GROMACS .gro file of C-alpha atoms in nm:
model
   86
    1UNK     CA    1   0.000   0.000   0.000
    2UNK     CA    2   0.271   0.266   0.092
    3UNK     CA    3   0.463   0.142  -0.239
    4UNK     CA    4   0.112   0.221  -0.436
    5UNK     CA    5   0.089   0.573  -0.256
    6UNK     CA    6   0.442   0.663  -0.317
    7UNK     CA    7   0.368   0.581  -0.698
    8UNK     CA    8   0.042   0.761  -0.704
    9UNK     CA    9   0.231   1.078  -0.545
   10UNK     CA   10   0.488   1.051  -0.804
   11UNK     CA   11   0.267   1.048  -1.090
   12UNK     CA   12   0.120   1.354  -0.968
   13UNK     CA   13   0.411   1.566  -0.922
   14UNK     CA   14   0.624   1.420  -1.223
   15UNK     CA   15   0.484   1.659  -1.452
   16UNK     CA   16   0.590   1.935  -1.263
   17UNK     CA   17   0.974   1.973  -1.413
   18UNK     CA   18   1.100   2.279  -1.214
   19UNK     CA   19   0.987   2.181  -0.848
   20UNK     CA   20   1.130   1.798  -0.972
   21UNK     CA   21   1.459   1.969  -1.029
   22UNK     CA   22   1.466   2.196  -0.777
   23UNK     CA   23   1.472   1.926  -0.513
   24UNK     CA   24   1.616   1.589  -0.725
   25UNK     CA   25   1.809   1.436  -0.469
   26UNK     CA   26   1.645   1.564  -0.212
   27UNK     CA   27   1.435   1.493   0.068
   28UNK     CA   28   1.140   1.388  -0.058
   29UNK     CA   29   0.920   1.476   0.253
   30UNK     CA   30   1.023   1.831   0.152
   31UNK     CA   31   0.951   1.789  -0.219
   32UNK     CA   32   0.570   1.671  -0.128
   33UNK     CA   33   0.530   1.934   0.157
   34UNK     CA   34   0.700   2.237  -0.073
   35UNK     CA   35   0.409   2.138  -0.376
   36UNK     CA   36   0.113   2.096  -0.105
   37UNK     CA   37   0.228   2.433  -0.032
   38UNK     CA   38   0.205   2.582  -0.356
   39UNK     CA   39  -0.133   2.505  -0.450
   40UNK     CA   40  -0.247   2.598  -0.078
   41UNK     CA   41  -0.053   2.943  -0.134
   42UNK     CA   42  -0.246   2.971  -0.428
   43UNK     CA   43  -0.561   2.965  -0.224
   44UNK     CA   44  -0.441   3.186   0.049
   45UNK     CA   45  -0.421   2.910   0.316
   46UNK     CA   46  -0.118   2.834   0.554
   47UNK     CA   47   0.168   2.608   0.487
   48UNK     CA   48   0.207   2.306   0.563
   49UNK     CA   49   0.477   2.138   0.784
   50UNK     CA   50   0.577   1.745   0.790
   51UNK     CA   51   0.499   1.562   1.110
   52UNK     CA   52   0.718   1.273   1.180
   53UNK     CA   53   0.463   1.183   1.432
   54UNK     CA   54   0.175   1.129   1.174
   55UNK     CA   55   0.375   1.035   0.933
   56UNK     CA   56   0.476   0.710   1.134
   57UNK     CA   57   0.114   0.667   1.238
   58UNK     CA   58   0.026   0.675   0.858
   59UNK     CA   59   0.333   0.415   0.794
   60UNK     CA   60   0.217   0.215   1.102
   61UNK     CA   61  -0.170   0.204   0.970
   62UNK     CA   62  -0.105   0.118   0.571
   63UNK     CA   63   0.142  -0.185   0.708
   64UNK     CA   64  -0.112  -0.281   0.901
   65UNK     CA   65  -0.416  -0.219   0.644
   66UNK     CA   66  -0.238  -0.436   0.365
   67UNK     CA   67  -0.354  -0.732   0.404
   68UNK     CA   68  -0.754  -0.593   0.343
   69UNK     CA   69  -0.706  -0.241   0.236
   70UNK     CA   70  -1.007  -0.168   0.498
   71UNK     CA   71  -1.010   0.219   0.573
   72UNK     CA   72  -1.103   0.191   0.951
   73UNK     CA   73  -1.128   0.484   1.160
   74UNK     CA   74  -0.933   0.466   1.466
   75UNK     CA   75  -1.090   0.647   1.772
   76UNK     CA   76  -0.792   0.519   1.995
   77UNK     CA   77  -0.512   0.759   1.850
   78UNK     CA   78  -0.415   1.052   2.064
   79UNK     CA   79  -0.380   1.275   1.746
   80UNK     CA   80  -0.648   1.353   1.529
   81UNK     CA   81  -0.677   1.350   1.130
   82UNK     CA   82  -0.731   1.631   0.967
   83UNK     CA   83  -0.960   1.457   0.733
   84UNK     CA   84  -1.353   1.482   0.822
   85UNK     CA   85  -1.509   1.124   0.774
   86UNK     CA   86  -1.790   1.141   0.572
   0.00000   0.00000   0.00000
């Protein structure tokens, strides 16, 4: 699942040559924050900043989601997702 995500990310930003370049190499937290950022600038909203804290829930949850690929809401987390269940 985190190999499919990675690849879906990638697809998305690979068209975008001069942010590709800018970081090539790089870290590639940065490269996915510094595009989220873009588009949100774009908007007026606030940066973004990576979260090593959600980021190894997120690892922690697809590892254990990929065996069924069930999105299940966890209540027991002490941080919250942003995302609004619908």
């Amino acid at each position: 699942m985190a190999v499919l995500l990675g690849m879906i990310v990638g697809a998305l930003f690979a068209g975008n040559g001069a942010v590709a370049d800018a970081y090539s190499g790089g870290d590639f937290r940065y490269q996915f924050v510094a595009q989220q950022n873009v588009a949100r600038a774009s908007m007026g909203l606030p940066p973004l900043v990576w979260d090593e804290r959600v980021a190894s829930y997120a690892r922690w949850y697809a590892q254990a989601r990929r065996g069924d690929c069930a999105l299940i809401a966890e209540r027991r987390v002490a941080h919250r997702s942003k995302l609004k269940e619908s």
